[in-house]
Coordinates of C-alpha atoms in Angstrom, one line a residue:
X1 CA -15.5 -1.0 -24.5
X2 CA -17.7 1.4 -26.4
X3 CA -15.1 2.9 -28.7
X4 CA -11.3 3.0 -28.2
X5 CA -8.9 4.4 -25.6
X6 CA -6.3 6.8 -26.8
X7 CA -3.2 7.2 -24.6
X8 CA -0.7 10.0 -24.0
X9 CA 2.3 10.2 -21.7
X10 CA 3.2 13.5 -20.1
X11 CA 5.1 15.1 -17.3
X12 CA 2.6 17.0 -15.0
X13 CA 2.9 20.6 -15.9
X14 CA 0.8 22.2 -13.2
X15 CA 1.8 19.9 -10.4
X16 CA 5.1 21.1 -8.9
X17 CA 6.4 18.0 -7.0
X18 CA 9.4 15.7 -7.0
X19 CA 7.3 12.6 -6.6
X20 CA 3.7 11.8 -7.3
X21 CA 2.0 9.6 -4.7
X22 CA -1.3 8.2 -5.9
X23 CA -4.4 9.5 -7.7
X24 CA -8.0 8.6 -7.3
X25 CA -11.3 9.4 -9.1
X26 CA -14.2 11.1 -7.4
X27 CA -17.5 12.6 -8.4
X28 CA -15.9 16.1 -8.4
X29 CA -12.7 15.2 -10.3
X30 CA -9.4 13.4 -10.0
X31 CA -7.3 13.9 -6.8
X32 CA -3.6 13.4 -6.7
X33 CA -1.0 13.8 -4.0
X34 CA 2.8 14.3 -4.1
X35 CA 5.7 15.6 -2.2
X36 CA 8.8 17.8 -2.7
X37 CA 12.1 17.1 -0.9
X38 CA 12.5 20.5 0.7
X39 CA 15.8 19.4 2.3
X40 CA 17.7 16.2 3.0
X41 CA 15.6 15.4 6.1
X42 CA 12.2 17.1 5.3
X43 CA 9.5 16.8 2.7
X44 CA 6.6 19.0 1.8
X45 CA 3.3 17.3 0.9
X46 CA 0.7 18.7 -1.4
X47 CA -2.6 17.7 -2.9
X48 CA -4.1 18.5 -6.3
X49 CA -7.4 18.3 -8.2
X50 CA -8.2 18.1 -11.9
X51 CA -11.4 17.6 -14.0
X52 CA -9.5 15.9 -16.8
X53 CA -6.0 14.9 -15.6
X54 CA -4.3 17.7 -17.7
X55 CA -5.1 20.9 -15.8
X56 CA -4.4 20.6 -12.1
X57 CA -5.1 23.0 -9.2
X58 CA -3.6 22.7 -5.7
X59 CA -6.0 22.3 -2.8
X60 CA -5.4 22.7 0.9
X61 CA -4.3 19.7 2.9
X62 CA -6.3 18.9 6.1
X63 CA -5.5 20.9 9.2
X64 CA -2.7 19.2 11.2
X65 CA -2.0 16.6 8.5
X66 CA 1.3 16.4 6.7
X67 CA 0.4 13.9 4.0
X68 CA -2.6 11.9 2.7
X69 CA -2.4 8.5 1.1
X70 CA -4.6 5.6 0.0
X71 CA -7.6 7.7 -1.1
X72 CA -10.7 5.9 -2.4
X73 CA -14.3 7.0 -3.1
X74 CA -16.6 7.0 -0.1
X75 CA -20.1 8.5 0.3
X76 CA -20.0 11.7 -1.8
X77 CA -16.3 12.2 -1.5
X78 CA -13.0 10.3 -0.8
X79 CA -11.6 8.8 2.3
X80 CA -7.9 8.3 3.0
X81 CA -5.1 8.0 5.6
X82 CA -3.7 11.2 7.0
X83 CA -0.3 11.2 8.6
X84 CA 1.4 13.7 10.8
X85 CA 4.6 13.1 12.8
X86 CA 3.8 10.1 15.0
X87 CA 0.0 10.1 14.5
X88 CA -2.3 8.7 11.9
X89 CA -6.0 9.6 11.2
X90 CA -8.7 8.9 8.6
X91 CA -9.4 11.9 6.4
X92 CA -12.5 12.6 4.4
X93 CA -12.9 15.2 1.6
X94 CA -16.2 16.1 0.0
X95 CA -14.8 18.5 -2.7
X96 CA -15.0 21.5 -0.3
X97 CA -13.9 20.6 3.2
X98 CA -11.8 18.1 5.0
X99 CA -12.8 16.1 8.1
X100 CA -10.1 14.5 10.3
X101 CA -11.1 11.3 12.2
X102 CA -8.3 10.3 14.6
X103 CA -7.6 6.6 14.9
X104 CA -7.4 6.1 18.7
X105 CA -5.3 5.1 20.4
X106 CA -2.5 6.8 18.6
X107 CA 0.8 5.1 17.9
X108 CA 3.2 4.9 20.8
X109 CA 6.2 3.3 19.2
X110 CA 5.5 3.3 15.4
X111 CA 2.8 2.2 13.0
X112 CA 2.2 -1.4 11.9
X113 CA -0.3 -0.4 9.2
X114 CA -3.6 1.0 8.2
X115 CA -6.1 -0.7 5.8
X116 CA -9.4 0.7 4.6
X117 CA -12.2 -1.0 2.6
X118 CA -15.5 0.6 1.5
X119 CA -18.9 -1.1 1.2
X120 CA -21.7 1.4 0.5
X121 CA -21.9 3.9 3.3
X122 CA -19.6 1.9 5.6
X123 CA -15.8 1.7 5.7
X124 CA -13.9 -1.1 7.5
X125 CA -10.7 0.2 9.1
X126 CA -8.0 -2.1 10.5
X127 CA -5.0 -0.4 12.1
X128 CA -1.9 -1.6 14.0
X129 CA 0.7 0.1 16.0
X130 CA 3.7 -0.9 18.2
X131 CA 3.2 -0.3 21.9
X132 CA 6.9 -1.2 22.2
X133 CA 9.6 -3.0 20.2
X134 CA 7.9 -6.4 20.7
X135 CA 4.2 -5.7 21.1
X136 CA 2.0 -5.1 18.1
X137 CA -1.6 -4.1 18.8
X138 CA -4.4 -4.2 16.2
X139 CA -7.9 -2.9 16.2
X140 CA -10.9 -3.0 13.8
X141 CA -13.4 -0.2 13.5
X142 CA -16.2 0.8 11.1
X143 CA -16.6 4.3 9.8
X144 CA -20.3 5.2 9.2
X145 CA -22.0 7.9 7.1
X146 CA -21.9 10.2 10.2
X147 CA -18.0 9.9 10.0
X148 CA -18.0 8.4 13.5
X149 CA -15.8 5.3 14.2
X150 CA -17.4 2.3 16.0
X151 CA -15.7 -0.8 17.3
X152 CA -15.6 -3.9 15.2
X153 CA -14.0 -7.3 15.5
X154 CA -10.7 -8.5 13.9
X155 CA -10.6 -11.7 11.9
X156 CA -9.2 -14.4 14.3
X157 CA -5.6 -14.5 13.1
X158 CA -3.0 -16.1 15.4
X159 CA -0.8 -13.0 14.9
X160 CA -1.1 -9.7 13.0
X161 CA 2.7 -9.3 13.1
X162 CA 4.4 -9.4 9.7
X163 CA 1.2 -9.9 7.8
X164 CA 0.2 -8.4 4.5
X165 CA -3.5 -7.3 4.6
X166 CA -5.8 -6.7 1.6
X167 CA -9.5 -5.8 2.0
X168 CA -12.6 -5.2 -0.1
X169 CA -16.3 -4.6 0.5
X170 CA -19.6 -5.2 -1.2
X171 CA -23.3 -5.4 -0.5
X172 CA -22.6 -8.8 1.1
X173 CA -20.1 -7.4 3.7
X174 CA -16.3 -7.3 3.8
X175 CA -13.6 -9.8 2.9
X176 CA -10.1 -9.6 4.4
X177 CA -7.2 -11.5 2.9
X178 CA -4.0 -12.0 4.9
X179 CA -0.6 -13.3 3.8
X180 CA 2.3 -14.1 6.1
X181 CA 5.5 -12.5 4.9
X182 CA 7.5 -15.4 6.4
X183 CA 5.5 -18.5 5.3
X184 CA 3.4 -17.1 2.4
X185 CA 0.4 -18.8 3.9
X186 CA -2.8 -17.1 2.8
X187 CA -6.3 -16.8 4.4
X188 CA -9.4 -15.0 3.2
X189 CA -12.1 -14.1 5.7
X190 CA -15.7 -12.9 5.2
X191 CA -18.1 -11.0 7.5
X192 CA -21.5 -9.6 6.9
X193 CA -21.5 -7.5 10.1
X194 CA -17.8 -6.9 10.9
X195 CA -18.3 -8.8 14.2
X196 CA -18.3 -12.5 13.2
X197 CA -15.7 -13.7 10.6
X198 CA -15.7 -16.9 8.6
X199 CA -12.6 -18.4 6.9
X200 CA -13.7 -18.9 3.3
X201 CA -10.5 -19.6 1.3
X202 CA -6.8 -20.5 1.8
X203 CA -3.6 -20.6 -0.3
X204 CA -4.5 -23.4 -2.6
X205 CA -7.4 -21.5 -4.1
X206 CA -5.0 -19.2 -5.9
X207 CA -2.7 -21.7 -7.7
X208 CA 1.0 -20.8 -7.1
X209 CA 0.7 -17.1 -6.2
X210 CA 3.2 -16.3 -3.4
X211 CA 1.2 -13.5 -1.7
X212 CA -1.7 -11.2 -2.4
X213 CA -2.0 -7.5 -3.1
X214 CA -4.3 -4.9 -4.7
X215 CA -7.7 -6.4 -3.7
X216 CA -10.7 -4.6 -5.0
X217 CA -14.4 -5.0 -5.9
X218 CA -15.9 -4.2 -9.3
X219 CA -19.6 -4.7 -9.9
X220 CA -20.3 -8.3 -9.0
X221 CA -16.7 -9.6 -8.7
X222 CA -13.8 -9.4 -6.2
X223 CA -10.4 -9.0 -7.8
X224 CA -6.9 -9.6 -6.3
X225 CA -3.4 -9.6 -7.6
X226 CA -1.4 -12.8 -6.8
X227 CA 2.2 -11.8 -6.8
X228 CA 5.1 -13.9 -8.1
X229 CA 2.6 -16.3 -9.9
X230 CA 5.0 -17.1 -12.8
X231 CA 8.3 -16.1 -14.3
X232 CA 9.1 -14.5 -17.7
X233 CA 12.6 -14.3 -19.2
X234 CA 13.1 -11.9 -22.0
X235 CA 16.9 -12.2 -22.5
X236 CA 19.0 -15.0 -23.9
X237 CA 19.4 -18.2 -21.8
X238 CA 17.5 -19.5 -18.9
X239 CA 18.6 -16.8 -16.6
X240 CA 18.6 -13.7 -18.8
X241 CA 16.5 -10.7 -17.8
X242 CA 14.0 -12.7 -15.7
X243 CA 11.1 -11.2 -13.7
X244 CA 8.4 -12.7 -11.6
X245 CA 4.9 -12.0 -12.9
X246 CA 1.8 -11.2 -10.9
X247 CA -1.5 -12.3 -12.2
X248 CA -5.1 -11.3 -11.4
X249 CA -7.8 -13.6 -10.0
X250 CA -11.5 -12.9 -9.7
X251 CA -14.3 -14.4 -7.5
X252 CA -18.0 -13.6 -7.1
X253 CA -17.9 -14.5 -3.4
X254 CA -14.3 -14.7 -2.2
X255 CA -14.5 -18.5 -2.0
X256 CA -13.8 -19.8 -5.5
X257 CA -11.1 -17.9 -7.5
X258 CA -10.3 -18.1 -11.2
X259 CA -7.3 -16.6 -13.0
X260 CA -8.4 -13.7 -15.2
X261 CA -7.7 -14.4 -18.9
X262 CA -8.0 -11.9 -21.8
X263 CA -10.1 -12.5 -24.9
X264 CA -6.8 -13.5 -26.7
X265 CA -6.2 -16.2 -24.1
X266 CA -3.3 -14.6 -22.1
X267 CA -3.4 -14.2 -18.3
X268 CA -3.7 -10.6 -17.1
X269 CA -0.2 -10.0 -15.7
X270 CA -0.1 -6.9 -13.5
X271 CA 0.8 -5.5 -10.1
X272 CA -1.7 -2.6 -10.1
X273 CA -5.5 -2.6 -10.7
X274 CA -8.1 0.1 -10.3
X275 CA -11.8 0.4 -11.0
X276 CA -14.4 3.1 -11.6
X277 CA -17.4 3.9 -13.7
X278 CA -15.6 3.2 -17.0
X279 CA -14.5 -0.3 -15.9
X280 CA -11.6 -2.1 -14.2
X281 CA -8.1 -1.5 -15.5
X282 CA -4.9 -3.3 -15.0
X283 CA -1.5 -1.8 -15.8
X284 CA 0.9 -4.4 -17.3
X285 CA 3.8 -5.9 -15.5
X286 CA 7.3 -4.5 -15.1
X287 CA 10.0 -5.5 -17.5
X288 CA 13.8 -5.5 -17.2
X289 CA 13.8 -3.5 -20.5
X290 CA 12.3 0.0 -19.9
X291 CA 11.2 0.3 -23.5
X292 CA 9.1 -2.9 -23.2
X293 CA 5.5 -2.0 -24.3
X294 CA 3.6 -2.9 -21.2
X295 CA 0.0 -3.9 -22.0
X296 CA -2.9 -2.2 -20.4
X297 CA -5.9 -4.4 -19.8
X298 CA -9.5 -3.4 -19.2
X299 CA -12.9 -5.0 -18.6
X300 CA -16.2 -3.1 -18.4
X301 CA -18.1 -5.7 -16.4
X302 CA -15.1 -7.6 -14.9
X303 CA -15.8 -10.8 -16.9
X304 CA -14.6 -10.0 -20.5
X305 CA -11.1 -8.6 -20.7
X306 CA -9.2 -7.0 -23.6
X307 CA -5.9 -5.2 -24.2
X308 CA -6.6 -1.5 -24.7
X309 CA -3.0 -0.2 -25.2
X310 CA 0.6 -0.5 -24.4
X311 CA 2.3 2.8 -23.9
X312 CA 6.1 2.9 -23.9
X313 CA 8.1 5.4 -22.0
X314 CA 8.8 8.6 -24.0
X315 CA 11.9 9.5 -22.0
X316 CA 15.1 8.4 -23.8
X317 CA 17.2 9.0 -20.7
X318 CA 15.2 6.7 -18.5
X319 CA 16.9 3.7 -17.0
X320 CA 13.8 2.3 -15.5
X321 CA 10.2 3.3 -14.7
X322 CA 7.2 2.2 -12.7
X323 CA 3.5 3.0 -12.8
X324 CA 1.1 3.1 -9.8
X325 CA -2.5 2.0 -9.4
X326 CA -4.7 3.6 -12.1
X327 CA -7.6 5.9 -11.3
X328 CA -10.7 5.2 -13.5
X329 CA -13.3 7.9 -14.2
X330 CA -16.3 8.0 -16.5
X331 CA -14.2 8.4 -19.7
X332 CA -10.6 8.9 -18.5
X333 CA -8.0 6.7 -17.0
X334 CA -5.0 8.1 -15.2
X335 CA -1.9 6.3 -13.9
X336 CA 0.9 8.2 -12.2
X337 CA 4.5 6.9 -12.1
X338 CA 8.1 7.8 -12.0
X339 CA 11.1 7.3 -14.3
X340 CA 14.7 7.3 -13.2
X341 CA 16.9 9.5 -15.4
X342 CA 20.6 8.5 -15.6
X343 CA 21.6 12.0 -16.9
X344 CA 20.6 13.9 -13.7
X345 CA 20.4 11.0 -11.2
X346 CA 16.8 11.6 -10.2
X347 CA 13.3 10.4 -10.5
X348 CA 10.9 12.3 -12.9
X349 CA 7.2 12.0 -12.2
X350 CA 4.8 11.4 -15.1
X351 CA 1.3 10.5 -15.9
X352 CA -0.2 8.1 -18.5
X353 CA -3.6 9.4 -19.5
X354 CA -6.2 7.4 -21.5
X355 CA -9.3 8.9 -23.0
X356 CA -12.3 7.0 -24.3
X357 CA -13.0 7.9 -27.9
X358 CA -16.5 6.9 -29.1

């Protein structure tokens, strides 16, 4: 890293929400979403934009869309998932206007999931929905630079029911990683054209990880979080304050995977990774003790990792707290999260903001 990263913890002043959803970086600024619990049964979604993570301005949500999630850079803007009642669409924002691309057919009896991966000017989209209580239907499509969906082919799984899906794209095509919630069996598939898929890796390639999450691509490497890879106990005795740790693996091709190790020799233990122009960043693992100084790891090129900080929660009334996937810009890192306050029995949203200091 050229220089150091200085961190601050703050409650969002301009963003008036009860909960922050996620935040992503784009060429025109950071974009965040959140929601306010208007009543017991209703919520009001909102979206916000900021050049620096401190000053935020609310922006309109797409017409007919109640909430947007899972945003990521695409073309000259961001693409995400737009939800409204019993429908789901892709949404694209270029810094001025929204485009809504319905995922047809729409859900008949509930959603099974929507997953999106970007490779250049193409985005692979896999979505599932329940036709009835026992029939899950899944489709693959590709979103092109004209924002038109075209049919693609699914990886040849026996079943897409109760499967965790992680995807990433590169100049060589797309990889799709699936993990069964029941058996923890993993499979990683690759395709150069989204029509023909090849099985390139299975469970044994990632040591003892139980299932996969947070797959991404940074420069010349794929990265994935292997959940429940090891256990750490901070309290006295063998069973005191124990948590499962999730580690990060990297691969140049999706076939051979290596556990990511820092320059001090420790594995990168995290559940949330994000990448951008500044580098790839991993937020340290949860701890039973909310004051535990979680490390924050970073790599500029994806090969050499170092610890760039470990902010502790600055809320003395918090019983526990969590941090979501970091958004990485050119000189700023933002991670949104929430802390649970015992005093008023509610979650309080916050942001951890890192600035690169030359």
